[in-house]
XYZ file of C-alpha atoms in Angstrom:
680
model
C 129.248 117.685 73.665
C 125.482 117.520 73.121
C 123.617 116.225 76.170
C 121.681 113.010 75.681
C 117.958 113.725 75.572
C 116.613 110.696 77.446
C 119.472 109.904 79.823
C 121.615 113.020 80.247
C 123.438 111.750 83.345
C 123.958 108.192 82.138
C 125.666 109.250 78.916
C 127.675 112.144 80.314
C 131.443 111.489 80.036
C 133.469 111.397 83.248
C 136.852 113.120 83.182
C 139.416 111.431 85.433
C 142.145 113.865 84.453
C 144.463 111.593 82.507
C 141.621 109.711 80.821
C 137.874 109.980 80.255
C 135.092 107.452 80.677
C 132.695 107.797 77.749
C 129.603 107.181 79.911
C 128.530 106.215 83.420
C 127.742 102.578 82.617
C 130.024 99.981 84.163
C 129.858 96.222 83.783
C 130.648 95.074 87.308
C 132.844 92.165 88.299
C 131.523 88.642 87.808
C 133.365 85.341 87.808
C 132.642 83.485 84.586
C 134.271 80.078 84.918
C 136.302 80.950 81.815
C 139.268 82.338 83.720
C 142.351 80.164 83.911
C 145.395 79.127 81.946
C 143.719 77.431 78.957
C 144.192 79.686 75.884
C 140.984 78.400 74.258
C 138.967 79.324 77.333
C 140.684 82.713 77.345
C 139.542 83.254 73.760
C 135.991 82.533 74.841
C 136.412 84.958 77.745
C 137.748 87.551 75.297
C 134.697 87.114 73.054
C 132.415 87.448 76.082
C 133.915 90.771 77.154
C 134.346 92.073 73.598
C 130.629 91.678 72.961
C 129.859 93.817 76.033
C 132.402 96.433 74.982
C 130.860 96.530 71.513
C 127.504 96.937 73.257
C 128.502 100.351 74.535
C 129.577 100.073 78.185
C 132.108 102.629 79.346
C 134.074 100.334 81.618
C 134.311 96.603 82.406
C 135.721 95.015 85.564
C 136.818 91.386 85.341
C 136.127 88.618 87.806
C 138.501 88.454 90.764
C 142.128 87.525 90.153
C 144.428 86.371 92.953
C 147.614 88.381 93.456
C 149.418 85.887 95.680
C 150.344 82.238 96.087
C 150.002 82.698 99.869
C 146.608 81.285 100.768
C 145.223 81.732 97.250
C 141.843 80.470 96.809
C 139.006 78.743 95.199
C 139.288 77.268 91.731
C 135.865 78.594 90.683
C 136.668 82.184 91.517
C 139.621 83.010 89.354
C 143.314 82.452 89.013
C 146.614 83.615 90.372
C 148.292 86.361 88.286
C 151.854 86.537 89.519
C 154.114 86.073 86.507
C 154.993 87.792 83.228
C 154.453 84.423 81.586
C 150.718 84.916 82.170
C 150.590 88.329 80.488
C 149.828 86.985 76.976
C 146.730 85.199 78.280
C 145.403 88.472 79.654
C 146.341 90.295 76.464
C 143.908 88.054 74.586
C 141.167 89.750 76.604
C 142.434 93.322 76.636
C 143.191 93.272 72.894
C 139.753 91.895 72.057
C 138.083 94.620 74.100
C 140.181 97.352 72.491
C 139.375 96.003 69.031
C 135.670 96.027 69.889
C 135.734 99.564 71.330
C 138.955 101.434 72.023
C 137.077 103.758 74.397
C 135.940 100.972 76.729
C 138.164 100.786 79.828
C 139.059 97.236 80.818
C 139.826 96.866 84.530
C 141.325 93.857 86.326
C 139.835 93.101 89.728
C 142.391 91.959 92.291
C 141.128 89.984 95.261
C 142.645 87.795 97.919
C 140.020 85.420 99.373
C 141.497 85.243 102.869
C 139.476 82.939 105.099
C 137.029 82.304 102.238
C 139.641 80.302 100.320
C 138.133 76.851 100.184
C 141.252 74.920 101.119
C 143.395 74.125 104.125
C 146.019 76.714 103.136
C 143.742 79.717 103.712
C 145.133 82.678 105.620
C 143.705 85.623 107.572
C 144.803 88.284 110.049
C 143.728 85.904 112.837
C 142.865 82.175 112.859
C 139.111 82.795 112.778
C 137.029 80.554 110.539
C 134.314 81.977 108.301
C 130.859 80.514 109.069
C 130.542 79.505 105.414
C 133.915 77.748 105.110
C 134.905 74.546 106.952
C 138.611 75.434 106.895
C 140.233 77.441 109.695
C 142.772 79.929 108.302
C 146.344 80.315 109.426
C 147.231 83.677 110.986
C 149.555 85.675 108.769
C 152.976 86.644 110.065
C 154.138 90.229 109.599
C 156.565 89.066 106.916
C 153.716 87.330 105.075
C 151.584 90.463 105.296
C 154.381 92.469 103.711
C 154.786 89.811 101.037
C 151.058 89.902 100.179
C 151.121 93.700 99.916
C 154.005 93.315 97.491
C 152.004 90.725 95.569
C 149.088 93.171 95.161
C 151.544 95.718 93.759
C 153.121 93.181 91.416
C 149.689 92.076 90.166
C 148.755 95.679 89.376
C 152.018 96.168 87.461
C 151.375 92.979 85.494
C 147.849 94.206 84.727
C 149.259 97.417 83.311
C 151.735 95.440 81.223
C 148.876 93.272 79.924
C 146.977 96.280 78.629
C 144.372 96.809 81.326
C 143.352 100.435 81.873
C 143.396 99.962 85.628
C 142.699 97.687 88.564
C 140.028 97.383 91.206
C 141.093 96.100 94.611
C 138.235 94.495 96.511
C 138.257 95.340 100.205
C 134.817 93.967 101.051
C 132.587 90.863 101.062
C 134.581 88.988 103.723
C 137.712 88.660 101.601
C 141.161 89.180 103.111
C 141.312 92.983 103.241
C 137.893 93.277 104.846
C 138.806 90.795 107.585
C 141.634 93.097 108.644
C 139.101 95.907 109.087
C 136.675 94.292 111.534
C 137.491 93.631 115.156
C 135.560 90.341 115.030
C 138.026 88.871 112.518
C 141.182 90.780 113.486
C 142.472 89.995 116.986
C 146.057 91.032 116.312
C 148.041 93.113 118.804
C 150.721 94.365 116.387
C 150.662 97.295 113.937
C 148.038 95.463 111.835
C 145.454 95.096 114.613
C 143.929 96.715 117.663
C 142.854 100.294 116.922
C 140.928 101.091 113.759
C 143.942 103.074 112.550
C 145.944 99.857 112.702
C 143.195 97.630 111.297
C 142.859 99.766 108.156
C 146.615 99.951 107.642
C 146.640 96.865 105.385
C 144.144 98.374 102.934
C 145.858 101.754 102.872
C 149.323 100.293 102.363
C 148.096 98.198 99.433
C 146.461 101.154 97.674
C 149.223 103.690 98.297
C 151.977 101.310 97.183
C 150.058 100.336 94.044
C 149.628 104.000 93.140
C 153.312 104.676 93.705
C 154.264 101.710 91.503
C 151.888 102.183 88.558
C 152.140 105.963 88.255
C 149.383 108.500 87.759
C 148.110 107.349 84.350
C 146.419 104.178 85.539
C 142.866 103.839 86.910
C 142.884 102.708 90.528
C 139.603 101.656 92.157
C 138.969 100.499 95.710
C 135.828 98.522 96.561
C 134.799 99.555 100.045
C 132.502 97.748 102.452
C 129.939 100.456 103.149
C 127.463 98.124 104.849
C 128.386 94.563 105.782
C 124.824 93.719 106.960
C 126.259 92.102 110.098
C 125.704 93.345 113.647
C 129.449 93.545 114.290
C 130.246 95.261 111.005
C 131.745 98.716 110.501
C 130.334 101.840 112.068
C 129.492 104.708 109.737
C 132.371 106.762 111.170
C 134.756 103.919 110.345
C 133.444 103.715 106.772
C 133.995 107.443 106.284
C 137.428 107.338 107.952
C 138.534 104.507 105.687
C 137.053 106.162 102.608
C 138.966 109.374 103.220
C 142.201 107.511 103.911
C 141.840 105.424 100.740
C 141.112 108.581 98.745
C 144.272 110.155 100.155
C 146.200 107.049 99.064
C 145.603 108.041 95.456
C 142.622 106.108 94.148
C 140.603 107.520 91.246
C 137.277 105.849 92.008
C 135.562 104.279 95.006
C 133.189 101.358 94.441
C 130.669 100.621 97.184
C 129.726 97.141 98.379
C 126.897 96.215 100.731
C 127.398 92.792 102.256
C 129.660 89.995 103.403
C 129.041 86.583 101.871
C 128.044 85.219 105.284
C 125.380 87.878 105.899
C 121.804 86.594 106.070
C 120.138 89.445 104.195
C 119.516 89.321 100.433
C 121.209 91.991 98.329
C 121.085 90.810 94.718
C 118.130 88.448 94.274
C 114.878 89.365 92.588
C 113.238 89.897 96.000
C 115.479 92.965 96.508
C 114.003 96.265 95.230
C 115.709 97.972 92.352
C 118.548 100.275 93.484
C 117.755 99.539 97.139
C 121.288 100.204 98.367
C 122.327 103.168 96.236
C 121.329 105.613 98.969
C 124.252 104.282 101.032
C 126.616 105.228 98.211
C 124.964 108.640 98.079
C 125.659 109.192 101.745
C 129.345 108.335 101.384
C 129.582 110.434 98.215
C 128.911 113.535 100.324
C 132.011 112.765 102.392
C 134.486 112.233 99.550
C 135.701 114.218 96.559
C 136.421 111.344 94.153
C 133.685 109.757 91.987
C 131.749 106.860 93.498
C 130.378 103.703 91.867
C 127.138 102.121 93.073
C 125.537 98.785 92.274
C 122.937 96.127 93.127
C 119.663 95.622 91.283
C 120.109 98.355 88.684
C 118.640 96.744 85.594
C 117.175 99.479 83.408
C 118.435 102.777 81.984
C 115.602 104.572 83.770
C 116.728 103.267 87.160
C 120.372 104.039 86.407
C 119.519 107.577 85.278
C 117.452 108.147 88.413
C 120.304 107.012 90.675
C 122.703 109.437 89.010
C 120.193 112.290 88.889
C 119.568 111.979 92.651
C 123.289 112.298 93.294
C 123.590 108.806 94.771
C 126.583 107.969 92.566
C 128.760 109.022 89.667
C 128.801 105.620 87.933
C 126.257 102.796 87.905
C 127.585 99.235 87.982
C 125.482 96.565 86.284
C 126.918 93.068 86.075
C 124.097 90.601 85.474
C 122.307 93.282 83.458
C 125.056 92.940 80.843
C 124.673 89.176 80.827
C 121.002 89.506 79.951
C 121.624 92.041 77.204
C 125.140 92.998 76.056
C 123.539 95.734 73.884
C 122.026 97.435 76.944
C 124.005 100.672 76.571
C 123.581 100.990 72.814
C 119.854 100.321 73.023
C 119.449 102.926 75.755
C 121.485 105.469 73.804
C 119.417 104.874 70.669
C 116.132 105.309 72.530
C 115.282 101.624 72.332
C 115.026 100.779 76.037
C 111.867 98.804 75.318
C 114.021 96.339 73.355
C 116.334 95.561 76.285
C 116.300 91.988 77.567
C 116.009 92.778 81.265
C 117.893 90.943 84.000
C 115.262 89.487 86.349
C 117.811 88.705 89.102
C 116.835 85.023 89.192
C 120.522 84.011 89.602
C 119.741 80.563 88.211
C 122.309 80.511 85.403
C 124.808 83.087 86.644
C 125.492 83.149 90.390
C 124.127 79.651 91.025
C 126.384 78.312 88.275
C 129.475 80.077 89.594
C 128.993 78.799 93.137
C 128.492 75.275 91.786
C 131.753 75.440 89.780
C 129.872 75.662 86.486
C 130.362 78.146 83.700
C 128.346 81.322 84.007
C 125.564 82.072 81.547
C 122.110 83.710 81.707
C 118.591 82.303 81.920
C 117.119 84.938 79.604
C 120.186 85.040 77.323
C 121.828 81.633 76.874
C 124.445 83.140 74.527
C 126.135 84.749 77.543
C 129.451 82.956 77.937
C 128.862 80.991 74.724
C 129.464 83.754 72.176
C 131.867 81.623 70.138
C 129.451 78.703 69.713
C 125.858 79.971 69.886
C 125.176 82.535 67.181
C 122.056 83.551 65.322
C 123.227 83.892 61.723
C 120.892 85.030 58.918
C 119.336 82.087 57.086
C 120.007 81.268 53.444
C 116.727 79.410 53.057
C 113.596 80.896 54.646
C 111.271 78.339 56.246
C 107.649 78.523 57.327
C 107.658 77.414 60.942
C 104.690 76.752 63.227
C 105.298 77.044 66.967
C 102.696 75.809 69.430
C 102.831 77.322 72.913
C 103.925 80.810 73.965
C 105.672 79.970 77.196
C 109.392 80.710 77.634
C 110.476 77.933 75.237
C 108.021 78.841 72.477
C 108.789 82.523 72.818
C 112.561 82.048 72.764
C 112.389 79.822 69.716
C 109.951 82.069 67.836
C 111.797 85.360 68.208
C 115.214 83.770 67.586
C 114.080 81.942 64.463
C 112.339 85.090 63.205
C 115.441 87.165 63.965
C 117.387 84.846 61.673
C 114.835 85.390 58.892
C 112.360 82.515 59.135
C 108.602 83.095 58.817
C 107.187 82.097 62.185
C 103.597 81.636 63.307
C 103.118 81.246 67.063
C 99.930 79.600 68.335
C 98.815 80.078 71.936
C 95.609 78.670 73.397
C 95.242 81.311 76.120
C 94.717 85.052 75.833
C 98.328 85.991 76.655
C 101.924 84.982 76.104
C 104.256 83.959 78.918
C 103.139 80.521 80.064
C 104.195 79.812 83.643
C 105.987 83.171 83.822
C 102.479 84.594 84.230
C 102.270 82.633 87.478
C 105.782 83.558 88.593
C 105.162 87.287 88.200
C 102.275 87.054 90.696
C 104.485 85.710 93.484
C 105.659 88.429 95.906
C 109.350 88.861 95.173
C 109.130 87.688 91.569
C 107.454 90.655 89.940
C 110.493 91.104 87.690
C 109.496 88.012 85.693
C 106.990 90.223 83.900
C 109.969 91.960 82.263
C 110.798 88.843 80.274
C 107.243 88.671 78.968
C 107.457 92.353 78.041
C 110.718 91.751 76.193
C 109.332 88.865 74.157
C 106.185 90.811 73.298
C 108.352 93.566 71.842
C 110.538 91.067 69.958
C 107.432 89.463 68.462
C 106.504 92.874 67.070
C 110.012 93.715 65.860
C 110.579 90.438 64.018
C 107.086 90.029 62.598
C 106.177 86.817 64.349
C 102.543 86.069 63.541
C 100.959 85.634 66.971
C 97.657 83.798 67.217
C 96.224 83.977 70.734
C 93.157 82.051 71.932
C 93.786 79.455 69.246
C 94.159 75.758 69.930
C 95.776 74.417 66.791
C 95.082 70.810 65.786
C 97.338 68.083 64.475
C 95.503 68.218 61.151
C 96.250 71.933 60.801
C 99.932 71.259 61.424
C 100.297 68.180 59.263
C 100.940 70.086 56.037
C 101.981 73.525 54.826
C 104.856 73.931 57.303
C 108.560 73.318 56.815
C 109.057 72.798 60.539
C 106.725 72.386 63.518
C 107.910 73.134 67.046
C 105.853 71.868 69.973
C 106.322 73.961 73.117
C 103.047 73.183 74.867
C 104.668 73.174 78.288
C 103.507 71.385 81.395
C 100.421 70.810 83.483
C 100.082 70.065 87.207
C 100.507 66.456 88.191
C 97.287 64.947 89.508
C 97.339 63.092 92.813
C 95.617 59.811 93.502
C 94.409 60.271 97.059
C 91.066 59.588 98.736
C 89.140 62.857 98.945
C 91.266 64.667 96.352
C 88.058 65.789 94.577
C 86.906 67.746 97.649
C 85.921 71.364 97.041
C 88.613 72.678 99.395
C 91.388 71.053 97.331
C 92.764 73.367 94.650
C 95.683 73.386 92.239
C 98.626 75.751 92.473
C 97.396 77.414 89.283
C 94.098 78.384 90.937
C 95.892 79.457 94.100
C 98.307 81.759 92.291
C 95.727 83.166 89.890
C 93.322 83.806 92.769
C 90.435 81.992 91.100
C 89.636 79.989 94.248
C 89.288 81.249 97.833
C 92.053 80.393 100.314
C 91.151 79.766 103.937
C 92.806 80.372 107.285
C 94.575 77.025 107.559
C 96.453 75.986 104.437
C 98.178 72.701 103.675
C 100.530 72.706 100.698
C 101.289 69.270 99.262
C 104.731 69.426 97.652
C 107.750 71.543 98.577
C 109.522 72.038 95.280
C 109.951 75.456 93.710
C 106.213 75.845 93.126
C 105.415 74.784 96.679
C 107.759 77.416 98.075
C 106.259 80.032 95.770
C 102.726 79.196 96.900
C 103.830 79.288 100.551
C 105.341 82.712 99.883
C 102.071 83.894 98.351
C 99.661 82.633 101.008
C 101.842 83.718 103.957
C 102.412 87.207 102.554
C 100.548 90.329 103.596
C 100.792 93.921 102.425
C 103.039 95.483 99.815
C 105.698 93.267 98.310
C 109.064 94.210 99.801
C 110.693 93.557 96.436
C 109.033 96.667 95.002
C 109.209 98.901 98.095
C 112.548 99.835 99.675
C 111.033 100.888 103.003
C 109.125 97.606 103.286
C 112.294 95.712 102.357
C 114.329 97.526 105.016
C 111.712 96.834 107.697
C 111.373 93.172 106.778
C 115.110 92.528 106.930
C 116.022 94.943 109.737
C 118.143 97.444 107.807
C 118.461 101.057 108.974
C 119.413 103.065 105.895
C 118.810 106.392 107.643
C 120.961 106.073 110.779
C 123.443 103.439 109.551
C 124.264 101.585 112.777
C 127.114 99.077 112.763
C 126.898 96.984 109.627
C 123.653 98.768 108.801
C 121.627 96.474 111.071
C 122.984 96.512 114.664
C 120.129 96.877 117.132
C 117.456 96.890 114.427
C 114.628 94.412 114.906
C 113.122 93.081 111.654
C 109.403 93.820 111.367
C 107.712 90.722 110.036
C 104.377 91.174 108.278
C 102.516 87.955 107.620
C 99.072 86.851 106.615
C 96.640 85.693 109.289
C 96.977 82.073 108.278
C 98.456 78.853 109.569
C 100.471 77.424 106.689
C 101.903 73.914 106.347
C 104.455 73.159 103.601
C 105.050 69.423 103.209
C 107.014 66.911 101.196
C 107.317 63.132 100.999
C 111.118 63.156 100.968
C 112.930 62.903 104.279
C 115.488 65.545 103.257
C 115.472 69.209 104.252
C 112.835 71.267 102.516
C 114.208 73.539 99.800
C 117.240 71.374 99.043
C 116.655 71.771 95.320
C 116.267 75.547 95.365
C 118.930 77.834 93.907
C 122.113 78.071 95.972
C 122.202 81.877 96.064
C 118.453 82.460 96.465
C 117.032 79.357 98.138
C 118.204 80.384 101.588
C 116.202 83.611 101.361
C 113.047 81.652 100.493
C 113.548 79.332 103.459
C 114.450 82.143 105.859
C 111.446 84.231 104.814
C 109.016 81.375 105.387
C 110.650 80.575 108.710
C 110.170 84.185 109.823
C 106.500 83.889 108.922
C 106.149 80.730 111.023
C 105.348 78.479 108.090
C 105.355 74.872 109.302
C 107.785 72.832 107.184
C 107.234 69.091 107.355
C 109.353 66.366 105.746
C 108.912 62.625 105.427
C 105.146 63.006 105.109
C 102.881 60.220 103.891
C 99.525 61.529 102.668
C 96.623 59.297 103.693
C 93.320 60.962 102.776
C 91.347 64.205 102.683
C 87.978 64.704 104.358
C 85.980 67.383 106.167
C 88.471 67.248 109.062
C 91.347 68.236 106.767
C 94.443 66.420 105.495
C 95.293 63.119 107.138
C 98.999 62.352 107.134
C 101.485 59.988 108.706
C 104.825 61.319 109.881
C 107.484 59.739 112.081
C 105.290 56.688 112.434
C 102.294 58.510 113.870
C 99.002 59.577 112.302
C 98.130 63.268 112.321
C 95.388 65.493 111.000
C 96.124 68.941 109.625
C 92.818 70.828 109.983
C 93.207 72.577 106.648
C 90.278 74.409 105.097
C 92.350 74.808 101.919
C 94.655 72.165 100.487
C 96.863 73.292 97.607
C 98.395 70.616 95.404
C 101.941 71.384 94.246
C 102.946 67.810 93.536
C 104.993 68.398 90.440
C 104.284 68.636 86.748
C 103.877 66.417 83.724
C 104.591 67.270 80.106
C 101.710 68.470 77.938
C 102.829 66.655 74.798
C 99.746 64.966 73.327
C 100.011 67.065 70.168
C 103.612 65.998 69.656
C 102.637 62.328 69.995
C 100.194 62.796 67.139
C 102.766 64.475 64.903
C 106.133 62.988 65.831
C 106.312 60.571 62.922
C 106.038 63.325 60.305
C 109.776 64.032 60.453
C 109.843 67.808 60.826
C 108.464 68.080 64.368
C 110.526 69.196 67.356
C 109.718 69.038 71.065
C 111.154 71.649 73.444
C 110.782 73.053 76.955
C 108.517 71.571 79.577
C 106.695 69.564 76.941
C 109.983 67.712 76.491
C 111.132 67.481 80.142
C 108.902 68.419 83.090
C 110.894 67.226 86.106
C 110.822 70.780 87.468
C 109.643 74.020 85.960
C 112.941 74.946 84.326
C 112.921 78.099 82.221
C 116.727 78.055 82.059
C 116.762 74.751 80.236
C 113.709 75.637 78.130
C 115.104 78.920 76.792
C 118.540 77.431 76.156
C 117.114 74.425 74.308
C 114.780 76.618 72.264
C 117.505 79.097 71.336
C 119.894 76.370 70.228
C 117.225 74.743 68.080
C 116.391 78.097 66.491
C 120.080 78.662 65.766
C 120.337 75.269 64.073
C 117.251 75.197 61.829
């Protein structure tokens, strides 16, 4: 076979003996919210996976499926697969994937949630509650342990019957198998507890019995906890010992995992450097003879190729990457990496949705999960469309409408596209947002959108000559009415982020929404951004990649680098600051600012600003914050004056922040814009 010129490792087949993976690109496991017993939802799930298979991935792993009725889990994380009656539902998925690409291997992930099951029937090796679950699990009896092992085997057999090419058993993240492995969660004194040999018995028995039951012509993957990021996690010797024992049990592939859900270190958000954890996989790969899968923040073919070329893994797993662009593999293969819609790891429409019991989708690709209802069909009647504003909404509408065949002219008053994404990309930890701007710039070129920068279009110019007019003029900062607000040391968040005004040593930030947290991140930060430097990331969060102590962090003191400033982040509401931030990323924002000693004040009443600073009232007492810089982050209002002038003409549409400006919401803006473009 001819070696691929650009990505020779990424597109090299992998021979497993009885079958071959066509490339080293894996779509990793993600819960979608489409699992379950409803056939119509299953058809949508089938379409979702089929589109990724058609896009060129070599292997897909489903979201977690429960093998047992004993202590089975959380309704948002999957379903129980225990009966032949359920096989036809799964065949809807496996058949759709095979029809899309017969060479794509569809793998069922099997997981038992253990003490993470969000109900009073949860079970575990010992009655030890997870810190992130209010329910205390029941300790399993030996008979129940044997029954659950049998359930794992039965689930694997059902998966084979349903047409899956294999199964992945997850033994990490704080789910049932991983709680058997750690002494902190396994206090048993029988054959399933005590020594490490006993504690790993559960995992080994599951894998060896599955292999014996399914035969040799079925892909068997084990997901191992290589670094739990907890002080009382596994030692490196234990990881290697388990890895070798699992390999001996007959698995074909080992997938590495780097955290428990309760760990307080980010692993998948945009503040994590690309491929930060793959070196851990590389270290384990030297100890084993079977191929290893690595993951976490691999979002471009260049990064994936580099990981493989360094010998850190044999397969690269990219889950959210395939949400953002299902054609990722095909585009890379065809030398069109610049056309890939990059995952920016914002988590706003994927992980945050899943953990809130909502259906998964993607901020930069709202078709993800909605493939049966949101499609961009070629138009039968070409329209001339004017779009005003090149923020996320205007960009999404313009390129989608042009893709369908419309003639689109995009007006933007500034010198660049991107809108508020140009602010986001300047925040330490959000540099990835520039990738979305890059993607849209390329799509503008590909689909011949006429882009007019530095042009403020008037209502008169839009009143005739256009079939449709789309107003996407975005938002502007809300102005405060406060004595002294005109003072020279009061600046807007736009000036603060763009660096057009000096920022002093004592900073008061009025408003603690998403923008307020971003500004606090910016002004409290010093040095290289840890999101683009793995060494800086490891130091900031106390991870020792080189020596791998217990859990990767035991005995390691985080090294906090912060700006020489006193920072106050304030809000009027009497609720905890950051309550409205994303569920899977907000905690990292709050923890980072806490480490940098940012003062977070709630229930604040702003009184006035003068040369002494910001006068406030809090808890019934008057205080003065001696700020030499006051940054206003008090929300946004829609910039919709142009729409008001044109709205009666009948062919004018309002989208994005210009329509709703409650919070800066690119997820809503891009979705709304894409759906309008699909409809016109």
